[in-house]
Amino acid sequence: MSLWVDKYRPRELSKLDYHKEQAADLKRLCEQQDFPHLMFFGPSGSGKKTRIQCMLRELYGTSAERLRNETMTFTTPSNKKVDIMTVSSNYHIELNPSDAGIYDRVIITDIIKQIAQTANIDSGSERDFKVIVLTEIDDLTKDAQHALRRTMEKYVATCRIILCVNSTSRVIPAIKSRCLGIRVSAPSIEEIVAILHKICRKENLTLPNELALNIAKTSDRNLRRAILMLEAAKVQKYPFTSNQQVPDVDWKIFLHETANVIMREQTPANLEKIRDRLYELLSHGIPSDIIFRELVKILTTKCDSEVKSQIYGYASLYEHRMLSGNKPIYHLEAFVAQFMSIYKKYLNDITMDFDDD
Amino acid sequence: MSEDWFKPAFIENDIKQCLSAKTEKEIKSKARKKNSETNEESLIRKSKSLEQTSNAVDKKRRSGNDIENEDQNKNKQKVPKKRKKEIVAQSQPTIEISEVKWLDIFTPKTINELLVHPKKIEEIKHWFQLNRKHPDDHHILLLSGPAGCGKQTCTKMIASEEGFNICEFESRLDISDDLVKNDYNVPYENQKEKFENFLLTSTRFQSLFTTKSRLLIVKDFPNVFLIKEGNEEFWSSLRKFKKYSNAPVVFIITESKTKTLDLEYFLFPENIRKELGISKISMNPITTTMLKKAMKQICTTLSNNEHFKIPTQETIDNIALQSLGDIQAAIYNLQLACQQGPQSLKSKKSDKKQNVPVKKAKKEIGRDEQIDIFHGLGKVMYPKLEMDSMTERMKLTNNPENVAELFYDRFKTFTELLYSNFLKNFTEIKGAAAVSDTLSMSNIFQTEYRQAENLHKISLCMAIRSAMVHNSEGAPSGFRPVKGFASKKFKNMGMNNLEEYKKQRIGLNGGHRVTKKDFFADYKMFSSIIKPEEEESDENEKIKSKL
């Protein structure tokens, strides 16, 4: 049994539920002979991967859906063997170079080049190029990105590259300028609600509108999360009631607790507790940028508007540092420490004012 | 052996040193000229004594040593070649002390004069005696100890007392210029072969002149053995030696704190020592009291020599402390202090306070301090303040940059340790936030790999300085054990989760890829609710309930 997220994922461009105009554009793009490199960008859970898969089907027909998993091995210059998982069909290959960590450049230069160099053998297909789908390009090192830029130029005759990124801000301009950028914005609440209803109809379930709205709101306009939530809610309690508890992601609840601990006491000893909690989150694989964003969001709702601007200032500073550094915990903690310091000063000032009165 | 070859280079070095010493003196004398005429006279006298010195030493060497050097000595000035590490008061103080390296002069002449602990001497002697009795079991000796603790001198002295002729291995590669000039066909020698030859053949034939047996000493190891996998070759040479030869051999190794330079670890690991029956004696650094005693003795010898100012007791104590049990360093410093230290300082200090110059001297002399990483951490986490006499303000006793300098090579470990431990020593969040901020900055510097070297140093300096400066309240009292890396606790958990991702991701998204981020942020938790039957292992449950 596959998850609903996967089960009800649209397979064709014409069956997409939202951004229909864009879907039509993509379809026209596939019909043309002149197919450029593409870069899909947008927040997570907005349907970038779905659109890429639909395009592949549009380009190559159903045979692009016959997938096989392969593990490719490559050797780094320091003679270390690294494995990387790939998913491929006859016409395309999907891989995530940032899985190789600091060796991502080697993947780009070796593996991708190797794939790109060989032309498609199958003459039956009308396309004379292969497609390489690369995900999480924004997590690549600068070196790897530059290597990629070169590959894109050189092997344009045999292959097209489709990139999938969350934020273009970390992609070097040289790559951006070589791709046709396609923004996939997150679906609106109404669109999510409509999709949830559609799924429930297919599953023969009745979904109260309030619950659908509730799920859509808690999901942060992340469609994947919304559908997963719906399915989890169904497992927890069915038939649905309109005021049913929506299961939220566990790390978010954990972050809320963390924020409460921060607000309770502003001492170095407490900061150490926070450090442990942050470490726990990170070691559970929650991406550091998501942690950072959520934490700032939660903390700013809890404090007075007087200090908010300061906090946003520091948040942007440390977020920037976190992206350029290699140990997210240092920067997360620095932000928390700074927040504590500001908040404590603010509290002290208030009590001083009371004393004056 | 080929040792004759290398002498010219040695001599040249020494002459250069003498010359540079001379020019230094000239410059100084120019400065001093204005003050007094008498200085000029002393300069003349000194330069004369330089000539005397080399001649006198030459004579001494010629009379005292073998005939083999006779020919070369005729056209070249000779300075004693072997580096000696021990000193004692010399019985007849002469003028020649002025310019030569004191190490060469104040070498101990008898075992009683050695500064090494008598028990260690006993131990080495015992080995020699055992070697006489059972040459097969006590064939190879490994002697280790920190620099300048008298390993070589001690061995040589005991060996000669036990009746051995010493044969020392030389692995120097520098060939003097005139040799190259005269003969373009300077034969190239394979260092490994040379070493094997030395081990196997140098004791093969009995000398015609003496009945003494020979003792081999290896102190410089050929570089081929020190590179990767070179130790295997070294062991094979040793095995051959063990098989074919029965002459005793002593390997002398200077201890080192860094693992990559640790010869004992690399060339003589436990299993090899066992296999070849290598005995091991490790020596300790020379005690400070012994150092002081030795230096005092030198000073008394020098007391009637007008060229030297005898340093104060305080300076001697400082030298003894700073040299960290290294007699070589101590003697060098003493010579420096005697020749220029007190004089130049006196002329400079004039109206400054009394204790300033002494402190300065203390800083300048002395070899690099080697301290443990935890010791360094202590210095940073419990910063001491003192009153600066110049500015009348409080300042840090240990300069942060100096502390950082000691840990440049381990900057990552140190930053990580500092990060894991600093919070406990802060009582105010403001200071902690400032340190946190610096640590985050220094992390960025450490990520940079292009102009890495300088940036890494700066990053460490920043972190250390900020930790020392921002703790204005001082650390709370009470004992707090140093914690290991904060990240260590969670490492396993991270690995487990990664494994889980690798297992589960294949089934998701109809065979397409699910990225790590998406998996952990969304899929993981919900799929555990939706498909509880797949979540059996207790451990996962535990982690989840914790979260």
XYZ file of C-alpha atoms in Angstrom, chain A:
357
model
C 0.000 0.000 0.000
C 1.473 3.237 -0.976
C 0.851 6.487 0.791
C -1.890 8.762 -0.445
C 0.714 11.334 -1.282
C 2.165 8.960 -3.820
C -1.068 7.316 -4.833
C -2.823 10.525 -5.838
C 0.143 12.266 -7.328
C -0.880 13.504 -10.784
C 0.979 11.698 -13.535
C 0.230 13.994 -16.433
C 0.612 17.691 -16.916
C -3.021 17.999 -17.892
C -4.171 16.467 -14.628
C -2.404 18.891 -12.318
C -4.746 20.531 -9.827
C -3.349 24.028 -9.613
C -1.089 26.347 -11.618
C -2.960 25.131 -14.662
C -1.767 27.917 -16.863
C 1.816 27.065 -16.099
C 1.066 23.413 -16.801
C -0.180 24.335 -20.239
C 3.019 26.300 -20.838
C 5.115 23.329 -19.824
C 3.159 21.131 -22.184
C 3.804 23.460 -25.082
C 7.479 23.516 -24.102
C 7.633 19.742 -24.371
C 6.060 19.738 -27.792
C 8.696 22.043 -29.171
C 11.943 20.688 -30.503
C 13.920 23.307 -28.698
C 14.013 22.182 -25.105
C 16.125 24.219 -22.669
C 17.709 23.354 -19.323
C 15.140 23.919 -16.631
C 15.271 24.983 -13.033
C 12.219 24.441 -10.868
C 12.189 26.472 -7.715
C 9.701 27.036 -4.951
C 8.997 26.110 -1.333
C 8.939 22.480 -0.322
C 5.688 20.661 -0.830
C 4.583 22.844 -3.684
C 4.835 20.185 -6.377
C 8.154 20.736 -8.127
C 9.002 17.066 -8.333
C 5.493 16.206 -9.477
C 5.805 18.636 -12.335
C 9.201 17.261 -13.299
C 7.820 13.743 -13.388
C 4.876 14.852 -15.459
C 7.196 16.530 -17.913
C 9.305 13.407 -18.266
C 6.182 11.475 -19.114
C 5.194 14.139 -21.559
C 8.602 13.932 -23.206
C 9.118 10.192 -23.361
C 5.744 8.618 -22.760
C 4.980 5.976 -20.158
C 8.315 4.254 -20.592
C 9.850 7.062 -18.538
C 7.905 5.667 -15.596
C 9.646 2.330 -15.634
C 12.185 3.067 -12.995
C 15.079 1.189 -11.586
C 17.189 1.931 -8.572
C 20.895 1.773 -9.003
C 23.805 2.434 -6.744
C 26.707 4.063 -8.462
C 30.154 3.990 -6.977
C 32.807 6.529 -7.616
C 36.264 7.136 -6.287
C 37.291 10.449 -4.854
C 40.731 11.914 -5.522
C 41.754 10.747 -2.057
C 40.880 7.182 -3.032
C 37.771 7.001 -0.952
C 34.868 5.061 -2.378
C 31.504 6.736 -2.129
C 28.186 5.236 -3.152
C 25.320 7.246 -4.468
C 21.772 6.157 -5.143
C 20.299 6.937 -8.490
C 16.876 6.399 -10.002
C 16.766 6.010 -13.719
C 14.689 5.011 -16.679
C 15.854 4.496 -20.222
C 15.639 8.186 -20.878
C 16.488 9.930 -17.707
C 18.422 9.681 -14.491
C 17.692 11.280 -11.163
C 20.288 11.909 -8.548
C 21.047 14.051 -5.592
C 24.685 15.135 -5.718
C 24.596 16.722 -2.283
C 24.226 13.221 -0.808
C 27.938 12.861 -1.357
C 28.637 15.749 1.000
C 31.929 17.404 0.259
C 32.563 15.119 -2.671
C 29.688 16.532 -4.660
C 32.046 18.050 -7.174
C 33.326 14.599 -8.067
C 29.808 13.435 -8.809
C 29.207 16.351 -11.099
C 32.487 15.979 -12.926
C 32.608 12.192 -13.119
C 29.194 10.632 -13.053
C 27.169 13.309 -14.715
C 29.776 13.771 -17.387
C 29.808 10.058 -18.005
C 26.050 9.979 -18.414
C 26.010 13.094 -20.490
C 28.675 11.897 -22.867
C 26.779 8.876 -24.096
C 23.977 9.594 -26.492
C 20.627 7.872 -26.379
C 20.841 4.511 -28.093
C 17.118 4.063 -28.483
C 16.464 5.604 -31.854
C 12.758 4.905 -31.589
C 12.136 7.869 -29.364
C 11.680 11.194 -31.010
C 13.961 12.978 -28.573
C 17.653 12.964 -29.192
C 18.581 13.994 -25.683
C 18.527 12.472 -22.226
C 17.398 14.242 -19.114
C 19.343 14.452 -15.920
C 17.312 15.473 -12.895
C 19.351 16.935 -10.090
C 17.767 17.712 -6.762
C 18.864 20.002 -3.939
C 21.240 21.958 -6.099
C 21.165 24.791 -3.589
C 23.004 22.566 -1.118
C 25.907 22.003 -3.471
C 29.251 23.569 -2.773
C 30.344 26.450 -4.943
C 32.961 24.249 -6.570
C 30.397 21.695 -7.606
C 28.134 24.373 -8.985
C 30.912 25.701 -11.151
C 31.646 22.206 -12.376
C 27.994 21.842 -13.210
C 27.982 25.054 -15.201
C 30.698 23.649 -17.428
C 28.904 20.346 -17.894
C 25.708 22.129 -18.858
C 27.464 24.007 -21.592
C 29.515 21.206 -22.987
C 27.017 18.395 -23.305
C 23.994 20.346 -24.367
C 23.823 18.256 -27.560
C 23.155 14.991 -25.741
C 21.398 15.954 -22.584
C 19.220 18.448 -20.784
C 19.464 19.092 -17.113
C 16.474 19.732 -14.895
C 17.319 21.226 -11.552
C 15.127 21.227 -8.503
C 15.871 23.793 -5.816
C 14.152 25.350 -2.860
C 15.716 28.753 -3.066
C 17.599 30.283 -5.939
C 19.547 32.535 -3.633
C 22.200 29.890 -3.141
C 22.539 28.960 -6.768
C 25.322 30.795 -8.542
C 24.187 33.283 -11.199
C 26.071 31.377 -13.884
C 23.757 28.424 -13.464
C 20.641 30.539 -13.119
C 21.370 32.233 -16.404
C 21.754 28.919 -18.203
C 18.353 27.625 -17.191
C 14.784 28.533 -17.827
C 13.566 29.229 -14.332
C 10.123 27.947 -13.445
C 8.670 29.069 -10.182
C 6.256 26.726 -8.491
C 4.581 28.638 -5.729
C 2.927 26.901 -2.812
C -0.739 26.111 -3.301
C -3.205 28.401 -1.589
C -5.296 27.193 1.328
C -8.361 26.880 -0.892
C -6.457 24.790 -3.418
C -5.245 22.455 -0.685
C -8.750 22.114 0.700
C -10.045 21.260 -2.758
C -7.363 18.604 -3.223
C -8.076 17.080 0.184
C -11.731 16.831 -0.696
C -10.885 15.246 -4.008
C -8.761 12.585 -2.351
C -11.450 11.808 0.189
C -14.001 11.413 -2.562
C -11.778 8.890 -4.269
C -11.218 7.046 -1.014
C -14.947 7.146 -0.282
C -14.507 9.137 2.900
C -16.479 12.090 4.121
C -14.353 15.024 5.106
C -15.885 17.910 7.059
C -14.896 21.230 5.540
C -13.651 22.582 8.888
C -11.217 19.745 9.296
C -9.931 20.212 5.737
C -9.410 23.883 6.431
C -7.723 23.087 9.718
C -5.342 20.660 8.065
C -4.570 23.092 5.280
C -3.729 25.784 7.808
C -1.492 23.653 9.997
C 0.336 22.316 6.984
C 1.962 25.690 6.215
C 0.720 25.437 2.633
C 2.845 22.355 2.172
C 0.691 20.033 0.093
C 2.725 16.932 0.847
C 2.415 17.543 4.522
C -1.290 18.271 4.227
C -2.005 14.966 2.497
C 0.148 13.067 4.949
C -1.691 14.773 7.795
C -5.004 13.797 6.316
C -4.013 10.189 6.058
C -2.577 10.164 9.568
C -5.743 11.745 10.905
C -7.747 9.065 9.183
C -5.712 6.329 10.821
C -6.069 7.985 14.200
C -9.781 8.598 14.070
C -12.419 7.824 11.522
C -15.156 8.908 10.847
C -13.805 12.428 10.910
C -15.245 15.011 13.219
C -14.950 18.674 12.378
C -13.039 19.579 15.553
C -10.709 16.618 15.458
C -7.124 17.058 16.573
C -4.837 17.341 13.564
C -1.574 15.507 14.058
C 1.170 18.066 13.579
C 4.755 17.177 12.776
C 6.566 16.094 15.882
C 9.560 18.366 15.483
C 7.312 21.387 15.337
C 5.771 20.493 18.653
C 9.247 19.953 19.996
C 10.268 23.382 18.778
C 7.306 24.976 20.508
C 8.409 23.385 23.755
C 11.936 24.610 23.130
C 10.672 28.130 22.626
C 8.804 27.919 25.917
C 11.999 26.880 27.672
C 13.769 29.857 26.136
C 11.090 32.256 27.327
C 11.055 30.834 30.829
C 14.611 31.536 31.825
C 17.512 33.386 30.207
C 20.681 31.963 31.701
C 23.726 30.199 30.287
C 22.645 27.030 32.092
C 19.354 27.145 30.293
C 21.114 27.832 27.030
C 22.936 24.583 27.509
C 19.628 22.748 27.756
C 18.517 24.434 24.557
C 21.739 23.328 22.921
C 20.926 19.716 23.710
C 17.460 20.105 22.289
C 18.785 21.670 19.112
C 21.316 18.889 18.762
C 18.534 16.385 19.115
C 16.553 17.998 16.353
C 19.541 18.160 14.056
C 20.490 14.572 14.666
C 16.965 13.589 13.728
C 17.723 14.975 10.345
C 15.516 18.032 10.488
C 17.131 20.537 8.121
C 18.768 23.389 9.986
C 17.162 26.103 7.883
C 13.701 24.806 8.694
C 14.541 24.714 12.385
C 15.843 28.241 12.220
C 12.847 29.620 10.387
C 10.307 27.928 12.626
C 12.117 28.945 15.756
C 12.217 32.580 14.746
C 8.569 32.423 13.805
C 7.557 30.964 17.141
C 9.773 33.217 19.230
C 8.644 36.417 17.581
C 5.003 35.627 18.213
C 5.801 35.318 21.886
C 7.598 38.576 22.475
C 6.811 42.227 22.441
C 6.954 44.150 19.184
C 9.534 46.470 20.758
C 12.268 43.862 20.495
C 11.037 42.179 17.340
C 13.022 44.286 14.926
C 16.236 43.578 16.805
C 15.482 39.885 16.803
C 14.757 39.798 13.105
C 18.018 41.621 12.519
C 20.007 39.020 14.416
C 18.016 36.189 12.896
C 18.919 37.270 9.399
C 22.572 37.689 10.410
C 22.872 34.223 11.900
C 20.830 32.574 9.196
C 23.220 33.957 6.659
C 26.162 32.715 8.668
C 24.572 29.328 9.055
C 24.328 28.935 5.318
C 27.974 29.824 4.780
C 29.271 27.915 7.796
C 29.473 24.187 8.229
C 28.225 23.732 11.781
C 24.611 24.897 12.000
C 24.465 24.354 15.749
C 26.934 27.186 16.404
C 24.758 29.679 14.617
C 21.469 28.403 15.933
C 22.816 28.656 19.419
C 24.277 32.083 18.818
C 20.842 33.239 17.752
C 19.184 31.750 20.810
C 21.833 33.322 23.048
C 21.337 36.687 21.409
C 17.580 36.374 21.770
C 17.918 35.527 25.442
C 20.216 38.475 25.967
C 17.870 40.918 24.237
C 14.806 39.530 25.927
C 16.379 39.658 29.360
C 17.423 43.244 28.893
C 13.902 44.048 27.773
C 12.432 42.374 30.860
C 14.849 44.221 33.117
C 13.915 47.529 31.555
C 10.266 46.858 32.177
C 10.784 46.100 35.850
C 12.955 49.200 36.136
C 10.106 51.237 34.716
C 7.790 49.790 37.309
C 10.215 50.699 40.025
C 10.353 54.257 38.760
C 6.584 54.548 38.926
